[in-house]
Coordinates of C-alpha atoms and ligand atoms in Angstrom, one line a residue:
X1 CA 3.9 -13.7 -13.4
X2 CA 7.0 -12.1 -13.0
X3 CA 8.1 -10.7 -9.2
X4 CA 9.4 -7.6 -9.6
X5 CA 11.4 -5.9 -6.2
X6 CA 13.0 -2.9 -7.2
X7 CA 16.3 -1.0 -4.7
X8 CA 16.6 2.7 -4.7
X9 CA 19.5 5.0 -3.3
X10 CA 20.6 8.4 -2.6
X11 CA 20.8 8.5 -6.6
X12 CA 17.1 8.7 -6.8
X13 CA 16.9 11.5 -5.4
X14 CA 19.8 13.7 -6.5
X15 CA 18.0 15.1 -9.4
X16 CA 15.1 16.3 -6.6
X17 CA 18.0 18.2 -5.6
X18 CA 19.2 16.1 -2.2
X19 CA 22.8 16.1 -1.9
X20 CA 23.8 12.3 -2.1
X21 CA 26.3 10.8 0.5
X22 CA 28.9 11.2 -2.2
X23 CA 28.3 14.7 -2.7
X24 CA 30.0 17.4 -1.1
X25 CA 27.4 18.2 1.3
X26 CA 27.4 22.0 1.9
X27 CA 27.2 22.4 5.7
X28 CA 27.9 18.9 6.8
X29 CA 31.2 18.6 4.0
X30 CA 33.6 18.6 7.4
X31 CA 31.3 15.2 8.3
X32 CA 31.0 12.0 6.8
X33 CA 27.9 10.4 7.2
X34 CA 29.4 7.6 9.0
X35 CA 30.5 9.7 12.1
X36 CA 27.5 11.2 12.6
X37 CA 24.3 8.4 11.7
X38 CA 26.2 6.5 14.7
X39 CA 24.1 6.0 17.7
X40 CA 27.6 7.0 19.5
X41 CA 27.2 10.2 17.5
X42 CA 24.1 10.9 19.2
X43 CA 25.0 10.0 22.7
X44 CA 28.7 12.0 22.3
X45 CA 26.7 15.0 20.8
X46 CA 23.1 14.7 20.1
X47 CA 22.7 19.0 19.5
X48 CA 25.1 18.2 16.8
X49 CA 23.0 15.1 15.4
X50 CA 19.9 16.3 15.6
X51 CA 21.0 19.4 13.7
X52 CA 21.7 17.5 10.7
X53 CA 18.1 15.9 10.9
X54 CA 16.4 19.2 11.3
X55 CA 18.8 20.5 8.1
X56 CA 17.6 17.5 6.2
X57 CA 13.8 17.4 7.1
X58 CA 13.7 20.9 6.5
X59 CA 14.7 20.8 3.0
X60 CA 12.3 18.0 2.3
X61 CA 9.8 21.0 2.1
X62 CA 11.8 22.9 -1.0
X63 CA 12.4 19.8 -3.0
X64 CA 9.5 17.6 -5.7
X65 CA 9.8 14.3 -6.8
X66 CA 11.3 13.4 -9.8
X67 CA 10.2 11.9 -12.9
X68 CA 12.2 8.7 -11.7
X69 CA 10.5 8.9 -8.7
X70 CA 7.0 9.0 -10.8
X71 CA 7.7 6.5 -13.0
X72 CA 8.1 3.6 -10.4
X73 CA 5.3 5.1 -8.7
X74 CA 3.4 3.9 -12.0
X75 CA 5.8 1.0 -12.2
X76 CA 3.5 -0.2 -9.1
X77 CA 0.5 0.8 -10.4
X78 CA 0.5 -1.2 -13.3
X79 CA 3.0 -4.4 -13.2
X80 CA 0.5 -7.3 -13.2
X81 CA 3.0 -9.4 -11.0
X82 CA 3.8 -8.9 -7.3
X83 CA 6.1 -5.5 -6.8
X84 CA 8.2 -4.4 -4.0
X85 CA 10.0 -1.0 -3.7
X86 CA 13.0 -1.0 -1.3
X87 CA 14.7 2.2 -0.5
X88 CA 17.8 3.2 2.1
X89 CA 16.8 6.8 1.4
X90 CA 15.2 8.6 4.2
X91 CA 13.3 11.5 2.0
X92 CA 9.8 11.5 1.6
X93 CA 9.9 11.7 -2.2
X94 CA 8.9 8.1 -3.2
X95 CA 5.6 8.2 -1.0
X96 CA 4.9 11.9 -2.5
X97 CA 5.5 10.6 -5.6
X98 CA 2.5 7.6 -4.9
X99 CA 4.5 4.7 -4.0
X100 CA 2.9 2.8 -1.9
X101 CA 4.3 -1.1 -1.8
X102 CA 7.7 0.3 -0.5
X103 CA 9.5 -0.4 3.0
X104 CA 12.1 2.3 4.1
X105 CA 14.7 0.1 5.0
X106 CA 16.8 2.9 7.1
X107 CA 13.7 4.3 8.2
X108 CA 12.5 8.4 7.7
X109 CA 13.8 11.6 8.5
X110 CA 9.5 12.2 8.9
X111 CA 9.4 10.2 11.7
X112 CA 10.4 10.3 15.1
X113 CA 10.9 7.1 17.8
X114 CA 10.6 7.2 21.4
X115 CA 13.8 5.4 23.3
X116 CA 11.3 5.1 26.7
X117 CA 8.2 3.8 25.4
X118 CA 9.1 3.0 21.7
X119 CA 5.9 4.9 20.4
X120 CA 7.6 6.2 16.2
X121 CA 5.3 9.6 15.4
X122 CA 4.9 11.2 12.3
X123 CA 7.3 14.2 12.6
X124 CA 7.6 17.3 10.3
X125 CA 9.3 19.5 12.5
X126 CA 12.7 20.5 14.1
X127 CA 13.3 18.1 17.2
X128 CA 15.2 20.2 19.8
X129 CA 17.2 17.7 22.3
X130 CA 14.5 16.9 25.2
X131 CA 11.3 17.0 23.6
X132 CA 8.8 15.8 25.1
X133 CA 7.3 12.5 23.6
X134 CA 3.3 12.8 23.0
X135 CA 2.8 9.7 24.0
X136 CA 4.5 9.1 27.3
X137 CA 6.1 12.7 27.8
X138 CA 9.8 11.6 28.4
X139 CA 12.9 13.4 26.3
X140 CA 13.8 10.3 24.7
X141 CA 12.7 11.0 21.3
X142 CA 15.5 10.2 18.5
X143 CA 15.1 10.5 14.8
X144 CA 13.1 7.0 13.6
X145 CA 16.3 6.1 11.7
X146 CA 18.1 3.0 10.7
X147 CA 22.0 4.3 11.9
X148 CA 25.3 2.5 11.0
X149 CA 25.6 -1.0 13.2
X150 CA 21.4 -0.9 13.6
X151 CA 19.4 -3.4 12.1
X152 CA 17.8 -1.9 9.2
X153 CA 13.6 -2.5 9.4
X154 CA 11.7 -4.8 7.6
X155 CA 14.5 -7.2 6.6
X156 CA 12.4 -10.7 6.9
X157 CA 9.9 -8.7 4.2
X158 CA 12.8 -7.8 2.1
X159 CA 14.6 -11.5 2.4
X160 CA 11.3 -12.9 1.5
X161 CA 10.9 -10.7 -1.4
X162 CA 14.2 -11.2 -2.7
X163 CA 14.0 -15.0 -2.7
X164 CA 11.0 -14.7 -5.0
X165 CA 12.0 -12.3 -7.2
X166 CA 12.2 -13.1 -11.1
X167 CA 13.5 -9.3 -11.7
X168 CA 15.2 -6.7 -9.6
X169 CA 16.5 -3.5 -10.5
X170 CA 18.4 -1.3 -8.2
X171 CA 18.6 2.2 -8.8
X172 CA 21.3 5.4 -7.7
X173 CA 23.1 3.4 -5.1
X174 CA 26.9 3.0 -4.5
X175 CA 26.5 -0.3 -3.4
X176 CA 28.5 0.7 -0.3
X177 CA 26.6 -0.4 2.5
X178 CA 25.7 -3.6 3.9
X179 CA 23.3 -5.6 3.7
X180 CA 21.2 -3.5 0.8
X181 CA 24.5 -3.7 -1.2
X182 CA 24.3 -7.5 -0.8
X183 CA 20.8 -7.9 -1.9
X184 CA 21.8 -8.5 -5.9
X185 CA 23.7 -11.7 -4.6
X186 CA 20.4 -13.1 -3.0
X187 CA 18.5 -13.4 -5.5
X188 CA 17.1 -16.5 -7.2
X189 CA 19.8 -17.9 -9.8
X190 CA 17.3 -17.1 -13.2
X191 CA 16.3 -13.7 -11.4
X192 CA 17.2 -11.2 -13.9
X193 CA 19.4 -8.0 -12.5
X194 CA 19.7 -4.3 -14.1
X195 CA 21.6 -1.3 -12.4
X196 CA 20.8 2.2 -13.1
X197 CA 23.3 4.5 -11.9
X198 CA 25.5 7.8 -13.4
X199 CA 28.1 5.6 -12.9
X200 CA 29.4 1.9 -12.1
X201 CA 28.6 0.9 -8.2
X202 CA 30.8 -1.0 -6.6
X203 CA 28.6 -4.0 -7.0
X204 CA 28.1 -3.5 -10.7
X205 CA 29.9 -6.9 -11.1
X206 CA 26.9 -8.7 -9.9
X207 CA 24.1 -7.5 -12.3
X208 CA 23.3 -8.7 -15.7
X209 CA 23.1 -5.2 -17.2
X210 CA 24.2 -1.6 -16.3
X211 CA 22.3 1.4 -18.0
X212 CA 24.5 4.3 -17.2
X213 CA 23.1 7.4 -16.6
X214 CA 20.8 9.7 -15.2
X215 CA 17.7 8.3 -13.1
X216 CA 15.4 10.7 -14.3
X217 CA 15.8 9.8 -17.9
X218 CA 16.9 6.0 -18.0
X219 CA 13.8 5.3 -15.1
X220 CA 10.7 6.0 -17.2
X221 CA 12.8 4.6 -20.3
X222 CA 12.9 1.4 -18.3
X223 CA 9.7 1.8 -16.7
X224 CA 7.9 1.7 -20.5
X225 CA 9.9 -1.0 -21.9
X226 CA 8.9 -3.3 -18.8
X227 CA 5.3 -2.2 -18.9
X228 CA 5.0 -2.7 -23.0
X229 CA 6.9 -6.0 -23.0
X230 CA 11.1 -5.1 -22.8
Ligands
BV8_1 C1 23.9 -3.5 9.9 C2 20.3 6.3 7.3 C3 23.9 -5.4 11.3 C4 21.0 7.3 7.9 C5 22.0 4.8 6.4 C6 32.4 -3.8 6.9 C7 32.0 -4.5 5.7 C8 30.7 -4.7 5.4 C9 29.7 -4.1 6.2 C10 30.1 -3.4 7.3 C11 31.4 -3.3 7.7 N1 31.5 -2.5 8.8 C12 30.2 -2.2 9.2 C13 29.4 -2.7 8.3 C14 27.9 -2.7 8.4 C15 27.5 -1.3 7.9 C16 28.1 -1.0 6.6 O1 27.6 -1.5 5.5 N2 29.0 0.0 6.6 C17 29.7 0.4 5.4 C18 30.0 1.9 5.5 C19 30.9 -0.5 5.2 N3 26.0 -1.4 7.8 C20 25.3 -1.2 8.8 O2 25.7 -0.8 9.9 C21 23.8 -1.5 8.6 N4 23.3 -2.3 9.7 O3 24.7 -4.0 9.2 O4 23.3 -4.1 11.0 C22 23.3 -5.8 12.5 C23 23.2 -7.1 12.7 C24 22.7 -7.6 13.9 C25 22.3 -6.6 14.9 C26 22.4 -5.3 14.6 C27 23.0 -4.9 13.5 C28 22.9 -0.2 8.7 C29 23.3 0.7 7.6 C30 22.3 1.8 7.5 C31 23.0 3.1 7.8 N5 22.1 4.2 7.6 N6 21.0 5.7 6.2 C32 20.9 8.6 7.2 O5 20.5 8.6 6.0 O6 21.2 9.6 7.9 S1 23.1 4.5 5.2 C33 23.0 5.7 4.1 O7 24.2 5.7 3.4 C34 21.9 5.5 3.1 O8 20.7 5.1 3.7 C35 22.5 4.6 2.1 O9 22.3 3.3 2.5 C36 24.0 4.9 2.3 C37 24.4 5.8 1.1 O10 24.3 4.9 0.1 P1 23.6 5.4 -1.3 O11 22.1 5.5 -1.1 O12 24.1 4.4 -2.3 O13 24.1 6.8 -1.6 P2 25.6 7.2 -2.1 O14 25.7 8.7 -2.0 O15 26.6 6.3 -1.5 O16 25.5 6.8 -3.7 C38 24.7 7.5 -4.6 C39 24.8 6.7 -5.9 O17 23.9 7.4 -6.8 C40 26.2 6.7 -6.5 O18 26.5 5.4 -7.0 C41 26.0 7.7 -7.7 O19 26.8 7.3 -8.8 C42 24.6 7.5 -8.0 N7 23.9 8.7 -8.6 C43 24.2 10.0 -8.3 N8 23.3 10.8 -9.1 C44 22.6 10.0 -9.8 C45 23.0 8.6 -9.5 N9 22.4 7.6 -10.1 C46 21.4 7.8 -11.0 N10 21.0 9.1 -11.4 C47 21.6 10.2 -10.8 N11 21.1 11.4 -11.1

């Protein structure tokens, strides 16, 4: 049986419409990502944070899944070995989509976490700076995200799958940040390695194939030659 884990990225999503962390992102342009997912962000100026969450979470309500996003959903459905979907994006389109095997390494803009009693609640809303938590009432909730020098979640479940994997294809990421863009250098030495991306990441180096284009039309390409024997 062949292991399958599979890595997505902002890429994924881009043809949902989410600006990617490349893109020039309309209100936040005058940010980069890595001044403001900072838990020193949030403590220097957490109206300013927590803006950019609500922006984000709100637009997860005008935006569909993909056919990318569809196709691994089936991917999992269907792949008669073990399969494991690992993403660093923090939309909710691969679980509307019907993934279900997948772990949100840099957690979910969906979610909320509270820094008194560590209760994480399901979270569709704007969070305005002192809400209450429902579970213990203190205004310590934070969005349930994974930021820059935070250990991203799951990783024992992710080293684990990597180790055995036979195949792993990582999909629309830059291959920028640590450790997801180390994972294609874990793997087993006859693991088998494809990126899909518009355009070379800066990992590309360390894959056995690149299939350059769009995710939305190279996905369920790949998706049917894996399923009917590629
Ligand atoms: C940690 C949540 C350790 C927030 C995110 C120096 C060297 C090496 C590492 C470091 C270093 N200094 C610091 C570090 C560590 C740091 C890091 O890697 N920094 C980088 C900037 C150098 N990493 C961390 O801090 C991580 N934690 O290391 O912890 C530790 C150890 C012990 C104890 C405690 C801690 C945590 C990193 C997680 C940060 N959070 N997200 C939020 O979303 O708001 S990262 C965020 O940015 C994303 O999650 C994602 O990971 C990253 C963006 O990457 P991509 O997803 O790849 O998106 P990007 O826009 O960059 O690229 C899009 C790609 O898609 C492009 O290639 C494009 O060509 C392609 N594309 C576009 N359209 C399409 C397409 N492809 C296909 N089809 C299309 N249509």
């Amino acid at each position: 049986m062949t292991n399958l884990v599979v890595l997505t990225g902002a890429g994924i999503s881009a043809e949902s419409g989410l600006a990617t962390f490349r893109d020039p992102g309309g209100l936040w342009r005058r940010y980069r990502p890595q001044d403001l997912a900072t838990p020193e962000a949030f403590a220097r100026d957490p109206e300013l944070v927590l803006g950019w969450y609500d922006a984000r979470r709100a637009q997860l309500a005008e935006v569909e899944p993909n056919p990318a996003h569809l196709a691994l959903a089936r991917l999992e459905r269907e792949w008669p070995g073990e399969f494991l979907l690992v993403t660093q994006n923090v939309d909710d389109l691969h679980a509307r989509a019907g993934s279900r095997a997948m772990i949100q390494m840099h957690g979910a803009l969906k979610r909320v976490r509270c820094q008194a009693c560590g209760a994480v609640h399901e979270w569709a809303a704007a969070l305005p700076r002192a809400t209450p938590c429902p579970a213990c009432a203190a205004p310590r909730l934070r969005p349930d995200i994974v930021w820059f020098g935070e250990m991203p979640m799951d990783m024992p479940r992710i080293m684990a799958a990597l180790e055995d994997a036979d195949l792993f294809v990582s999909i629309g990421t830059s291959g920028t940040v640590y450790p997801a863009a180390g994972f294609v250098r874990m793997l087993p030495p006859h693991a088998r390695s494809i990126e899909v991306n518009t355009e070379a990441s800066a990992v590309a180096d360390g894959f056995d194939e690149l299939r350059q284009g769009p995710a939305g039309v190279l996905v369920p390409a790949l998706v049917e030659e894996l399923l009917c024997g590629g």
